[in-house]
CSV table of C-alpha atoms in Angstrom, one decimal:
chain,number,residue,atom,x,y,z
O,386,MET,CA,-13.5,-16.1,153.5
O,387,PRO,CA,-15.9,-13.7,151.6
O,388,PRO,CA,-19.5,-15.1,152.0
O,389,GLN,CA,-21.3,-16.6,148.9
O,390,ILE,CA,-24.3,-14.7,149.7
O,391,ILE,CA,-25.1,-10.9,151.0
O,392,VAL,CA,-28.6,-10.0,152.6
O,393,VAL,CA,-29.5,-6.7,152.0
O,394,ASP,CA,-32.7,-5.7,154.4
O,395,ASP,CA,-32.9,-3.2,156.6
O,396,ASP,CA,-35.8,-4.9,158.5
O,397,PRO,CA,-33.6,-7.0,161.0
O,398,ILE,CA,-36.4,-9.8,161.8
O,399,VAL,CA,-36.6,-10.9,158.0
O,400,GLY,CA,-33.2,-10.1,157.5
O,401,ASN,CA,-32.3,-12.1,160.3
O,402,LEU,CA,-34.5,-15.0,159.1
O,403,SER,CA,-33.1,-15.0,155.6
O,404,LEU,CA,-29.6,-15.1,156.7
O,405,ASP,CA,-30.3,-18.1,159.2
O,406,LEU,CA,-32.1,-20.2,156.6
O,407,LEU,CA,-29.4,-19.5,153.9
O,408,LYS,CA,-26.8,-20.5,156.6
O,409,ASP,CA,-28.8,-23.7,157.7
O,410,ALA,CA,-28.5,-24.5,153.7
O,411,GLY,CA,-24.8,-24.4,154.2
O,412,PHE,CA,-24.2,-21.1,152.5
O,413,SER,CA,-21.7,-18.6,154.1
O,414,ALA,CA,-23.9,-15.5,154.1
O,415,LEU,CA,-23.7,-11.8,155.6
O,416,LEU,CA,-26.5,-9.2,156.4
O,417,ILE,CA,-26.1,-5.6,155.4
O,418,ASN,CA,-28.9,-3.3,157.2
O,419,ASP,CA,-27.8,-0.1,156.0
O,420,SER,CA,-28.5,0.2,151.9
O,421,LYS,CA,-26.4,3.1,151.5
O,422,SER,CA,-22.8,1.3,152.6
O,423,ALA,CA,-24.0,-2.0,150.7
O,424,GLN,CA,-22.8,-1.0,147.2
O,425,GLU,CA,-19.2,-0.6,148.4
O,426,GLU,CA,-19.3,-3.7,150.2
O,427,ILE,CA,-20.6,-5.8,147.8
O,428,LYS,CA,-17.8,-4.6,145.5
O,429,ARG,CA,-15.2,-5.4,147.9
O,430,LEU,CA,-16.7,-8.9,149.2
O,431,GLN,CA,-17.5,-10.0,145.3
O,432,PRO,CA,-20.3,-12.6,146.6
O,433,SER,CA,-21.9,-15.1,144.2
O,434,LEU,CA,-25.5,-13.6,144.8
O,435,VAL,CA,-27.2,-10.3,146.6
O,436,VAL,CA,-30.7,-10.8,147.8
O,437,LEU,CA,-32.0,-7.1,148.0
O,438,ASP,CA,-35.4,-6.0,149.6
O,439,ILE,CA,-36.9,-2.7,148.0
O,440,LEU,CA,-38.5,-0.6,150.5
O,441,MET,CA,-35.0,0.5,152.5
O,442,PRO,CA,-34.4,3.9,153.8
O,443,GLY,CA,-31.5,5.8,152.0
O,444,ILE,CA,-31.2,3.8,148.8
O,445,ASP,CA,-34.1,1.5,147.7
O,446,GLY,CA,-33.5,-2.0,146.4
O,447,LEU,CA,-34.0,-1.5,142.9
O,448,THR,CA,-32.0,1.5,142.8
O,449,LEU,CA,-29.4,-0.3,144.4
O,450,LEU,CA,-29.9,-3.4,142.1
O,451,HIS,CA,-29.7,-0.5,138.8
O,452,ARG,CA,-26.3,0.6,140.4
O,453,LEU,CA,-24.8,-3.0,140.9
O,454,LYS,CA,-25.7,-4.2,137.2
O,455,SER,CA,-24.4,-0.9,135.8
O,456,ASP,CA,-20.7,-1.3,137.5
O,457,PRO,CA,-18.5,-3.5,135.4
O,458,ALA,CA,-17.2,-4.1,138.9
O,459,THR,CA,-20.4,-6.0,140.3
O,460,LYS,CA,-22.4,-6.7,137.2
O,461,ASP,CA,-21.7,-10.3,136.8
O,462,ILE,CA,-23.0,-11.0,140.7
O,463,HIS,CA,-26.5,-12.6,140.4
O,464,ALA,CA,-29.4,-10.7,141.9
O,465,ILE,CA,-32.6,-11.5,143.2
O,466,VAL,CA,-35.3,-9.2,145.0
O,467,VAL,CA,-37.3,-10.5,147.8
O,468,SER,CA,-39.9,-7.7,148.8
O,469,GLY,CA,-43.5,-7.2,150.3
O,470,LYS,CA,-43.7,-4.5,147.5
O,471,SER,CA,-44.8,-7.1,144.8
O,472,PHE,CA,-46.8,-4.9,142.1
O,473,GLY,CA,-46.3,-5.8,138.5
O,474,ALA,CA,-44.4,-2.7,138.0
O,475,GLU,CA,-41.9,-3.6,140.6
O,476,LYS,CA,-41.6,-7.0,139.1
O,477,THR,CA,-41.3,-5.7,135.8
O,478,ARG,CA,-38.6,-3.3,136.8
O,479,ALA,CA,-36.6,-5.7,138.9
O,480,LEU,CA,-36.3,-7.8,135.9
O,481,GLN,CA,-35.5,-5.2,133.5
O,482,PHE,CA,-32.6,-4.0,135.9
O,483,GLY,CA,-31.2,-7.3,136.1
O,484,ALA,CA,-32.6,-9.5,138.8
O,485,GLU,CA,-33.0,-12.8,138.2
O,486,LEU,CA,-35.7,-13.8,140.6
O,487,PHE,CA,-38.6,-12.2,142.2
O,488,ILE,CA,-39.9,-13.6,145.7
O,489,GLU,CA,-42.7,-12.3,147.4
O,490,LYS,CA,-42.8,-11.5,151.1
O,491,PRO,CA,-44.0,-13.4,153.2
O,492,TYR,CA,-41.8,-16.1,151.7
O,493,ASN,CA,-42.2,-19.8,152.4
O,494,VAL,CA,-39.7,-20.6,154.9
O,495,GLU,CA,-39.4,-24.3,153.7
O,496,THR,CA,-38.8,-23.5,149.9
O,497,PHE,CA,-36.7,-20.0,150.2
O,498,SER,CA,-33.5,-21.6,150.4
O,499,GLU,CA,-34.0,-24.4,147.6
O,500,GLN,CA,-34.9,-21.4,145.4
O,501,ILE,CA,-31.8,-19.9,146.1
O,502,SER,CA,-29.8,-23.3,145.6
O,503,ASP,CA,-31.7,-23.8,142.4
O,504,LEU,CA,-30.7,-20.7,141.2
O,505,LEU,CA,-27.2,-20.8,141.6
O,506,LYS,CA,-26.9,-24.6,140.4
O,507,SER,CA,-28.9,-23.4,137.2
O,508,ALA,CA,-27.5,-20.2,136.9
O,509,PRO,CA,-23.7,-19.8,135.1
O,510,ARG,CA,-21.5,-17.1,136.3
O,511,ILE,CA,-21.7,-15.6,132.9
O,512,ALA,CA,-22.2,-11.5,131.7
O,513,PRO,CA,-25.9,-10.8,131.5
O,514,ALA,CA,-27.8,-9.6,128.7
O,515,PRO,CA,-27.4,-5.7,128.5
O,516,LEU,CA,-29.5,-3.6,130.9
O,517,ALA,CA,-32.5,-2.6,129.1
O,518,VAL,CA,-32.2,1.8,129.0
O,519,VAL,CA,-34.0,3.3,131.8
O,520,PRO,CA,-34.0,7.0,130.8
O,521,ASN,CA,-33.7,9.3,134.0
O,522,ARG,CA,-37.0,11.1,135.3
O,523,ALA,CA,-37.5,14.3,133.6
O,524,VAL,CA,-37.8,16.9,136.6
O,525,GLN,CA,-39.0,20.3,135.9
O,526,ILE,CA,-39.3,22.6,138.9
O,527,THR,CA,-41.0,26.0,138.6
O,528,PHE,CA,-41.0,28.8,141.5
O,529,TRP,CA,-44.4,30.6,141.3
O,530,GLY,CA,-43.7,32.5,144.5
O,531,CYS,CA,-40.7,32.6,147.1
O,532,ARG,CA,-40.7,35.9,148.9
O,533,ALA,CA,-41.5,36.0,152.9
O,534,PRO,CA,-44.0,39.1,153.7
O,535,SER,CA,-43.3,42.0,155.7
O,536,THR,CA,-45.1,44.8,158.0
O,537,ASP,CA,-43.6,46.7,155.9
O,538,VAL,CA,-44.6,48.2,152.6
O,539,PHE,CA,-43.5,46.0,150.0
O,540,PRO,CA,-41.1,47.4,147.7
O,541,VAL,CA,-41.4,47.3,143.6
O,542,SER,CA,-39.9,44.0,142.7
O,543,PRO,CA,-40.8,43.2,138.9
O,544,LEU,CA,-37.5,40.9,138.9
O,545,TYR,CA,-38.0,38.5,142.1
O,546,GLY,CA,-41.7,39.5,142.6
O,547,LYS,CA,-43.6,39.3,145.9
O,548,ASN,CA,-45.7,36.1,145.8
O,549,THR,CA,-45.3,33.9,149.0
O,550,SER,CA,-44.3,30.2,148.6
O,551,CYS,CA,-45.2,27.9,146.1
O,552,LEU,CA,-43.4,25.5,144.0
O,553,ALA,CA,-44.2,23.0,141.3
O,554,ILE,CA,-42.3,20.1,140.4
O,555,GLU,CA,-43.3,18.1,137.1
O,556,LEU,CA,-42.5,14.6,136.9
O,557,PRO,CA,-43.8,12.2,134.1
O,558,GLU,CA,-46.4,10.8,136.2
O,559,GLY,CA,-47.7,13.8,137.5
O,560,MET,CA,-47.1,17.3,139.2
O,561,LEU,CA,-46.3,17.8,142.9
O,562,ILE,CA,-46.9,21.3,144.4
O,563,PHE,CA,-45.0,22.5,147.8
O,564,ASP,CA,-46.9,25.0,149.8
O,565,ALA,CA,-50.1,27.2,148.8
O,566,GLY,CA,-49.0,30.8,149.4
O,567,SER,CA,-49.9,33.3,146.9
O,568,GLY,CA,-48.2,31.9,144.0
O,569,LEU,CA,-50.5,29.2,144.0
O,570,VAL,CA,-53.2,31.5,142.8
O,571,PRO,CA,-51.1,32.1,138.9
O,572,LEU,CA,-50.1,28.2,139.0
O,573,GLY,CA,-53.9,27.3,139.4
O,574,ASP,CA,-54.9,29.3,136.6
O,575,GLU,CA,-52.2,27.8,134.3
O,576,LEU,CA,-53.5,24.4,135.5
O,577,ILE,CA,-57.0,25.3,134.4
O,578,SER,CA,-55.7,26.7,131.3
O,579,THR,CA,-53.7,23.6,130.0
O,580,ARG,CA,-55.5,20.9,131.9
O,581,LYS,CA,-52.4,19.1,131.5
O,582,HIS,CA,-52.4,17.8,135.3
O,583,LEU,CA,-55.8,16.7,136.8
O,584,ASP,CA,-54.3,14.8,139.7
O,585,LEU,CA,-52.2,17.0,141.8
O,586,TRP,CA,-50.0,16.5,145.0
O,587,LEU,CA,-50.0,19.1,147.6
O,588,PHE,CA,-47.3,19.3,150.3
O,589,LEU,CA,-47.6,21.9,153.1
O,590,THR,CA,-44.7,22.9,155.0
O,591,HIS,CA,-47.1,24.7,157.7
O,592,PHE,CA,-50.2,26.6,157.9
O,593,HIS,CA,-48.7,30.0,158.7
O,594,ARG,CA,-50.6,32.4,156.4
O,595,ASP,CA,-47.6,33.0,153.7
O,596,HIS,CA,-47.9,29.4,152.8
O,597,VAL,CA,-51.5,28.7,152.7
O,598,GLU,CA,-53.3,32.1,151.7
O,599,GLY,CA,-53.6,30.7,148.0
O,600,LEU,CA,-55.7,28.1,148.9
O,601,SER,CA,-58.7,30.2,149.5
O,602,ARG,CA,-58.4,31.4,145.7
O,603,PHE,CA,-57.0,28.0,144.1
O,604,ALA,CA,-59.0,28.2,140.7
O,605,CYS,CA,-58.3,24.1,140.8
O,606,ALA,CA,-60.5,23.7,143.9
O,607,ARG,CA,-63.3,25.1,142.2
O,608,ASP,CA,-63.3,22.2,139.1
O,609,GLU,CA,-64.9,18.7,139.6
O,610,LYS,CA,-62.5,17.3,137.1
O,611,PHE,CA,-59.3,17.6,139.6
O,612,THR,CA,-58.2,15.5,142.2
O,613,ILE,CA,-56.5,17.2,145.0
O,614,HIS,CA,-54.1,15.3,147.5
O,615,ILE,CA,-53.3,17.8,150.5
O,616,ALA,CA,-50.5,16.4,152.9
O,617,GLY,CA,-49.6,18.2,156.1
O,618,ALA,CA,-48.8,17.6,159.7
O,619,ASN,CA,-51.4,18.1,162.4
O,620,GLU,CA,-50.9,21.2,165.1
O,621,PRO,CA,-51.2,20.1,168.6
O,622,ASP,CA,-54.4,21.6,169.4
O,623,LYS,CA,-55.6,21.0,165.5
O,624,THR,CA,-56.3,18.4,163.3
O,625,LEU,CA,-55.1,18.8,159.6
O,626,ASP,CA,-58.7,18.4,158.5
O,627,THR,CA,-59.5,21.5,160.8
O,628,LEU,CA,-56.4,23.6,159.6
O,629,VAL,CA,-57.1,22.9,155.8
O,630,ALA,CA,-60.6,23.9,156.0
O,631,GLN,CA,-59.7,27.3,157.7
O,632,ALA,CA,-57.3,27.8,155.0
O,633,PHE,CA,-60.0,27.4,152.4
O,634,GLN,CA,-62.7,29.0,154.3
O,635,PRO,CA,-61.9,33.0,153.4
O,636,GLY,CA,-62.5,32.1,149.4
O,637,PHE,CA,-65.1,29.3,149.9
O,638,GLY,CA,-67.3,30.3,152.9
O,639,ASP,CA,-69.3,27.4,153.9
O,640,GLU,CA,-68.9,26.1,150.5
O,641,ALA,CA,-67.1,22.8,150.0
O,642,PRO,CA,-64.6,22.8,147.3
O,643,ALA,CA,-65.9,21.0,144.1
O,644,CYS,CA,-62.7,18.9,143.4
O,645,ARG,CA,-62.1,15.7,144.7
O,646,LEU,CA,-60.0,16.3,148.0
O,647,THR,CA,-58.1,14.1,150.0
O,648,LEU,CA,-56.1,14.6,153.3
O,649,TYR,CA,-53.1,12.7,154.4
O,650,GLU,CA,-51.4,13.3,157.9
O,651,LEU,CA,-47.7,13.3,157.6
O,652,ILE,CA,-45.2,12.7,160.6
O,653,GLU,CA,-41.4,12.4,160.4
O,654,GLU,CA,-41.3,9.3,157.9
O,655,THR,CA,-41.0,8.4,154.1
O,656,TYR,CA,-43.8,8.1,152.0
O,657,GLU,CA,-44.0,6.3,148.4
O,658,ILE,CA,-46.6,8.3,146.7
O,659,MET,CA,-46.2,7.0,143.3
O,660,PRO,CA,-44.1,4.2,142.0
O,661,GLY,CA,-40.7,4.9,142.5
O,662,VAL,CA,-41.4,8.4,143.7
O,663,ARG,CA,-40.8,8.9,147.7
O,664,ILE,CA,-41.5,11.8,150.1
O,665,THR,CA,-39.5,11.9,153.4
O,666,ALA,CA,-41.1,14.5,155.8
O,667,PHE,CA,-38.7,16.2,158.6
O,668,PHE,CA,-39.6,18.5,161.4
O,669,SER,CA,-37.9,21.9,160.7
O,670,ASN,CA,-36.6,24.5,163.0
O,671,HIS,CA,-39.3,27.3,162.8
O,672,PRO,CA,-42.1,28.3,165.0
O,673,GLY,CA,-44.8,26.1,165.2
O,674,THR,CA,-45.1,22.4,163.4
O,675,THR,CA,-43.4,22.8,160.3
O,676,LEU,CA,-42.0,20.2,158.2
O,677,GLY,CA,-39.3,20.3,155.2
O,678,PHE,CA,-39.6,17.7,152.6
O,679,ILE,CA,-37.1,15.4,150.7
O,680,LEU,CA,-38.4,14.1,147.3
O,681,GLN,CA,-36.2,11.2,145.6
O,682,THR,CA,-36.7,9.3,142.5
O,683,GLU,CA,-34.8,6.9,140.9
O,684,SER,CA,-32.0,9.4,140.2
O,685,LYS,CA,-32.9,12.8,141.9
O,686,LYS,CA,-32.8,14.4,145.3
O,687,ILE,CA,-34.3,17.3,146.2
O,688,VAL,CA,-34.9,19.0,149.5
O,689,TYR,CA,-37.5,21.7,150.2
O,690,CYS,CA,-37.2,23.9,153.3
O,691,PRO,CA,-38.3,27.3,153.0
O,692,ASP,CA,-38.7,28.3,156.6
O,693,SER,CA,-35.7,26.6,158.7
O,694,GLU,CA,-33.2,28.6,160.9
O,695,VAL,CA,-29.6,27.3,160.7
O,696,TYR,CA,-27.2,28.7,163.1
O,697,GLY,CA,-23.7,28.1,161.1
O,698,GLU,CA,-20.8,29.5,162.6
O,699,ALA,CA,-22.9,30.6,165.7
O,700,ALA,CA,-24.3,27.4,166.6
O,701,THR,CA,-23.6,26.3,170.4
O,702,ALA,CA,-22.4,22.6,171.4
O,703,LEU,CA,-26.6,22.2,172.3
O,704,GLN,CA,-27.8,23.2,169.1
O,705,ASP,CA,-28.0,20.1,166.7
O,706,TYR,CA,-30.1,21.2,164.1
O,707,ASP,CA,-27.4,22.3,161.4
O,708,GLU,CA,-26.1,18.5,162.2
O,709,LYS,CA,-29.6,16.9,161.8
O,710,LEU,CA,-30.6,19.0,158.3
O,711,GLY,CA,-27.0,18.5,157.1
O,712,SER,CA,-27.1,14.7,157.1
O,713,LEU,CA,-30.8,15.0,155.6
O,714,ILE,CA,-29.4,17.0,152.6
O,715,ARG,CA,-26.0,15.3,152.1
O,716,ASP,CA,-25.5,14.8,148.4
O,717,ALA,CA,-28.7,16.5,147.3
O,718,ASP,CA,-29.0,17.5,143.6
O,719,MET,CA,-31.0,20.9,144.7
O,720,LEU,CA,-31.7,22.2,148.0
O,721,ILE,CA,-34.6,24.9,148.3
O,722,HIS,CA,-33.6,26.6,151.5
O,723,ASP,CA,-34.6,29.5,153.8
O,724,GLY,CA,-32.2,32.6,153.0
O,725,ARG,CA,-34.3,35.4,154.1
O,726,TYR,CA,-31.8,37.7,155.9
O,727,THR,CA,-28.5,39.4,155.2
O,728,ASP,CA,-26.1,38.9,157.7
O,729,ALA,CA,-26.8,42.4,159.3
O,730,ASP,CA,-30.5,41.8,159.8
O,731,TYR,CA,-30.1,37.9,160.8
O,732,HIS,CA,-28.2,39.7,164.0
O,733,SER,CA,-31.4,41.5,164.8
O,734,ASN,CA,-33.8,38.8,163.9
O,735,ARG,CA,-32.1,35.5,165.7
O,736,ASN,CA,-34.2,32.9,167.0
O,737,THR,CA,-37.4,34.0,165.0
O,738,GLY,CA,-37.1,30.6,162.4
O,739,HIS,CA,-35.1,32.0,159.4
O,740,SER,CA,-31.7,31.9,158.4
O,741,SER,CA,-29.1,34.3,156.9
O,742,PHE,CA,-28.3,33.5,153.0
O,743,THR,CA,-24.8,33.1,154.1
O,744,ALA,CA,-25.5,30.1,156.8
O,745,ALA,CA,-27.5,28.5,154.3
O,746,ILE,CA,-24.7,28.6,151.9
O,747,ASP,CA,-22.3,27.1,154.3
O,748,LEU,CA,-24.4,24.7,155.1
O,749,ALA,CA,-25.1,23.3,151.5
O,750,GLY,CA,-21.4,23.7,150.7
O,751,HIS,CA,-20.3,21.3,153.8
O,752,ASN,CA,-22.7,18.5,152.9
O,753,HIS,CA,-21.8,18.6,149.0
O,754,VAL,CA,-24.9,19.9,147.7
O,755,LYS,CA,-25.2,20.3,143.8
O,756,HIS,CA,-27.4,23.3,143.2
O,757,LEU,CA,-28.9,25.6,146.0
O,758,VAL,CA,-31.4,28.0,145.4
O,759,LEU,CA,-32.3,30.4,148.3
O,760,VAL,CA,-35.6,31.9,149.0
O,761,HIS,CA,-38.0,33.1,151.4
O,762,GLN,CA,-36.2,36.6,151.2
O,763,ASP,CA,-37.6,39.3,153.5
O,764,GLY,CA,-40.6,41.4,151.7
O,765,ARG,CA,-38.9,44.6,152.5
O,766,TYR,CA,-35.8,43.8,150.2
O,767,SER,CA,-35.8,45.2,146.8
O,768,ASP,CA,-34.5,44.1,143.5
O,769,ASP,CA,-31.4,46.0,144.3
O,770,ASP,CA,-31.1,44.6,147.6
O,771,LEU,CA,-31.4,40.8,146.3
O,772,ASP,CA,-28.9,41.8,143.5
O,773,GLN,CA,-26.6,42.7,145.7
O,774,MET,CA,-27.3,39.7,148.2
O,775,ALA,CA,-26.6,37.2,145.1
O,776,GLN,CA,-23.6,38.9,144.1
O,777,THR,CA,-22.5,38.2,147.7
O,778,ALA,CA,-23.3,34.7,147.4
O,779,GLN,CA,-21.1,33.9,144.3
O,780,GLU,CA,-18.3,35.6,146.3
O,781,ARG,CA,-18.9,33.3,149.1
O,782,LEU,CA,-19.0,30.4,146.6
O,783,ARG,CA,-15.7,31.3,145.2
O,784,ASP,CA,-14.1,32.3,148.8
O,785,ARG,CA,-14.9,29.1,150.1
O,786,GLY,CA,-14.1,26.9,147.1
O,787,TYR,CA,-17.8,25.5,147.6
O,788,LYS,CA,-18.5,23.3,144.1
O,789,MET,CA,-22.0,23.9,143.7
O,790,THR,CA,-24.4,26.4,142.2
O,791,VAL,CA,-26.0,28.9,144.0
O,792,GLU,CA,-28.8,31.4,143.0
O,793,LEU,CA,-32.0,33.2,144.3
O,794,GLY,CA,-35.1,32.1,143.6
O,795,ARG,CA,-37.6,34.3,141.8
O,796,GLU,CA,-41.2,34.2,140.4
O,797,GLY,CA,-41.2,32.5,136.9
O,798,LEU,CA,-37.8,30.7,137.6
O,799,ARG,CA,-37.7,27.0,135.9
O,800,LEU,CA,-35.3,24.7,136.4
O,801,ALA,CA,-34.4,21.3,135.1
O,802,LEU,CA,-32.9,18.0,136.5
């Protein structure tokens, strides 16, 4: 017999407590720990009620609630939210998305099952009122720099540019910046000019020079009206505070930045930096302590991993990085990934922490990425070289039947999701 109630909670202690309380009250109930599989199970089992936590890896509870209430097969199932994340905004959104009750954690074990019983008794199973329209977040992505440095003379590159790594993602809530290469300098000039965003998040993959060289010339750091949150990982022998101070030092000397500056030490974990906006940090296959980032909103998944060596068809049984990264990028709306070398150049630069562009294409194609942007191309490549790389990328796309968009990053490229 299908369960009357399904509890979706990744916390085994709280989830099993809810399950036991419901069973003691006479309900048949089932606990699902994996939010990614919950929607299909709920659709298949058709319970009377689902109980949803909010903060869960994979799919958060509010997103799952919205999907359930948007699906004709599950829209009539009663739903409540039980969460320790009890900000007013979360409660409002839960009700907008179709929840009939919001219970804060830690809840009262004496009254929990009574609240459920009262809800099921008083709420006949009829179609709920139409959901409030919740528009998708507008996501604007701008590449301010995406080249790798070279010890050779940098060729003239008016099309693809020569600035090193810097990406800006603009959300309705604010601007997120990824990496502080030389591309951060023109971005800072624009932010000073427009004053559109005064509160900035800057996520640093690592502290190799081409990813932090723009900090010492970042105009926003010299303006007291700006607040800059810098997030990154410690090195084994240096704290984030020391690493950031050293990156600022060439341009500031002993002078402290005038902006309000806060630092956040990251580990391989998921962080909610704004309501409904989560950043997952993960370690990348690159020399030193290097992070990649997954940005997730209610409707979008963007992965930024500019320094990362995937092995592709040359991977051995003991090299599991491709598999790990594949699970992280799967079904992403956009993947921004290292495509530094041609196949010929990769052969002579293997095990240096960078990928061939063809291996990156295969990884994205096998994991159903919708849009791949190849970045961090070697500084020795001219526009003609990169045009040829882009053409070869399209040929590989057709030959292997991948259903995605692929393009090369370049300075000034603006994309919308």
